[in-house]
Amino acid sequence: MMRTRHRPLPSGRITPRAALTFGLGLISISLILAALLNLFSLIWMALGILDNVGVYSLLLKRRSSLNILLGGFSGGLPVLFGWSAVTPGPVGSFPHPIVPLLMAGLVFVWIPVHIWFLAVSYRSDYSTAGVPMLPVVIGSTAALRLITVFSMIMVPFSLGLYFFGPFSPIYGVAALLSGLAILAGSVWVLYKPTETNAWRMFKVTSPYLTLLFAIMIVDAALKH
């Protein structure tokens, strides 16, 4: 692909064998360290690796337009890993058991919004490379409709953390305003479906999770 041609593997700066060796080493270290924490941390780490490497990269990326959706589970699992690392035990034993699930769900629904904007802006590049991203398979207009739907779903997930979690109105206002901004941007691109506009929304959605998670940290710190 033109978009990724300068990356280490496509450009030849790293050989496939070296990349495989390094990747397997990182996976092994990650699983060992997770196991040293507790069983649930190991489970979430292992499932995340299995979904990202096995389901997404090996099985679906070049075979199915569902690649981002089914591969997106690995995006939410680090949240569960982090939560279990500091609060050992099953999700139901947490002080706010729905919080890690809502956070993981928020990541899961954000991923297609973010990546499908990228796929719309690079639709011809993905098509030439034979990668069946959703906009390539169903067209940019239909994909933008789905992006808008997922943007709508994303808002209640983010607000659910305010209503069912331990967060103050500081987080609630930030979640509402940022969610509505992305939803408005999704509708804007739907009615002005250019590759440039899709790229702009890809860049706008990039800091969304970082912003919300940072505000969660600040919110929690202000309570102590």
Short mmCIF file of N, CA and C in Angstrom, two decimals, residues 68-69 71-80 99-115 150 153-154 157-158 161 208-210 212-213 216:
data_model
loop_
_atom_site.label_atom_id
_atom_site.label_comp_id
_atom_site.label_asym_id
_atom_site.label_seq_id
_atom_site.Cartn_x
_atom_site.Cartn_y
_atom_site.Cartn_z
N ILE A 68 -12.25 -5.25 11.09
CA ILE A 68 -12.14 -4.24 12.15
C ILE A 68 -13.08 -4.54 13.31
N LEU A 69 -14.29 -5.03 13.00
CA LEU A 69 -15.25 -5.30 14.06
C LEU A 69 -14.80 -6.46 14.94
N GLY A 71 -11.89 -7.88 15.01
CA GLY A 71 -10.57 -7.61 15.56
C GLY A 71 -10.58 -6.52 16.61
N GLY A 72 -11.70 -5.80 16.71
CA GLY A 72 -11.79 -4.71 17.67
C GLY A 72 -11.93 -5.15 19.11
N PHE A 73 -12.26 -6.44 19.33
CA PHE A 73 -12.36 -6.92 20.71
C PHE A 73 -11.02 -6.78 21.42
N SER A 74 -9.93 -6.97 20.68
CA SER A 74 -8.61 -6.85 21.30
C SER A 74 -8.32 -5.42 21.73
N GLY A 75 -9.02 -4.45 21.15
CA GLY A 75 -8.85 -3.07 21.57
C GLY A 75 -9.42 -2.79 22.94
N GLY A 76 -10.51 -3.48 23.28
CA GLY A 76 -11.14 -3.27 24.58
C GLY A 76 -10.55 -4.10 25.70
N LEU A 77 -9.88 -5.19 25.36
CA LEU A 77 -9.37 -6.10 26.39
C LEU A 77 -8.25 -5.50 27.25
N PRO A 78 -7.41 -4.60 26.74
CA PRO A 78 -6.43 -3.97 27.64
C PRO A 78 -7.07 -3.22 28.81
N VAL A 79 -8.29 -2.70 28.61
CA VAL A 79 -8.99 -2.05 29.71
C VAL A 79 -9.28 -3.06 30.82
N LEU A 80 -9.78 -4.23 30.42
CA LEU A 80 -10.08 -5.26 31.41
C LEU A 80 -8.79 -5.78 32.06
N VAL A 99 -18.20 -0.55 35.20
CA VAL A 99 -17.25 0.43 34.67
C VAL A 99 -16.25 -0.17 33.70
N PRO A 100 -15.55 -1.26 34.05
CA PRO A 100 -14.59 -1.82 33.08
C PRO A 100 -15.26 -2.30 31.81
N LEU A 101 -16.49 -2.81 31.93
CA LEU A 101 -17.21 -3.28 30.75
C LEU A 101 -17.60 -2.11 29.84
N LEU A 102 -18.04 -1.01 30.45
CA LEU A 102 -18.38 0.18 29.66
C LEU A 102 -17.15 0.78 29.01
N MET A 103 -16.04 0.79 29.72
CA MET A 103 -14.81 1.32 29.15
C MET A 103 -14.34 0.47 27.99
N ALA A 104 -14.40 -0.85 28.16
CA ALA A 104 -14.01 -1.76 27.07
C ALA A 104 -14.96 -1.61 25.89
N GLY A 105 -16.26 -1.46 26.18
CA GLY A 105 -17.24 -1.27 25.12
C GLY A 105 -17.03 0.03 24.38
N LEU A 106 -16.64 1.07 25.11
CA LEU A 106 -16.38 2.37 24.48
C LEU A 106 -15.23 2.27 23.48
N VAL A 107 -14.17 1.56 23.88
CA VAL A 107 -13.04 1.36 22.97
C VAL A 107 -13.49 0.57 21.74
N PHE A 108 -14.29 -0.47 21.98
CA PHE A 108 -14.74 -1.33 20.88
C PHE A 108 -15.56 -0.57 19.84
N VAL A 109 -16.47 0.30 20.27
CA VAL A 109 -17.30 1.03 19.31
C VAL A 109 -16.56 2.22 18.70
N TRP A 110 -15.51 2.70 19.40
CA TRP A 110 -14.71 3.80 18.83
C TRP A 110 -13.85 3.32 17.67
N ILE A 111 -13.35 2.10 17.75
CA ILE A 111 -12.40 1.60 16.75
C ILE A 111 -12.97 1.67 15.33
N PRO A 112 -14.17 1.14 15.04
CA PRO A 112 -14.67 1.25 13.67
C PRO A 112 -14.92 2.68 13.22
N VAL A 113 -15.35 3.56 14.13
CA VAL A 113 -15.52 4.96 13.76
C VAL A 113 -14.19 5.53 13.28
N HIS A 114 -13.17 5.31 14.06
CA HIS A 114 -11.84 5.85 13.76
C HIS A 114 -11.23 5.23 12.50
N ILE A 115 -11.22 3.91 12.43
CA ILE A 115 -10.53 3.22 11.33
C ILE A 115 -11.32 3.31 10.03
N PHE A 150 -22.38 4.00 14.56
CA PHE A 150 -21.46 3.68 15.65
C PHE A 150 -21.13 4.92 16.47
N ILE A 153 -23.87 5.18 18.93
CA ILE A 153 -23.73 4.18 19.99
C ILE A 153 -22.64 4.59 20.98
N MET A 154 -21.61 5.24 20.47
CA MET A 154 -20.47 5.62 21.30
C MET A 154 -20.87 6.60 22.40
N PHE A 157 -22.35 4.95 25.56
CA PHE A 157 -21.30 4.21 26.26
C PHE A 157 -20.47 5.17 27.11
N SER A 158 -20.09 6.31 26.53
CA SER A 158 -19.27 7.27 27.29
C SER A 158 -20.07 7.89 28.43
N LEU A 161 -20.61 5.73 31.66
CA LEU A 161 -19.56 5.76 32.68
C LEU A 161 -19.82 6.84 33.72
N TYR A 208 -9.61 11.14 20.87
CA TYR A 208 -10.86 11.05 21.64
C TYR A 208 -10.69 10.22 22.91
N LEU A 209 -10.21 8.99 22.77
CA LEU A 209 -10.08 8.12 23.95
C LEU A 209 -9.03 8.65 24.92
N THR A 210 -7.93 9.16 24.38
CA THR A 210 -6.90 9.73 25.25
C THR A 210 -7.47 10.86 26.10
N LEU A 212 -10.72 11.39 26.95
CA LEU A 212 -11.67 10.92 27.95
C LEU A 212 -10.98 10.18 29.09
N PHE A 213 -10.03 9.31 28.76
CA PHE A 213 -9.35 8.56 29.81
C PHE A 213 -8.51 9.48 30.70
N MET A 216 -10.85 11.07 33.09
CA MET A 216 -11.18 10.12 34.15
C MET A 216 -10.12 10.14 35.25
#
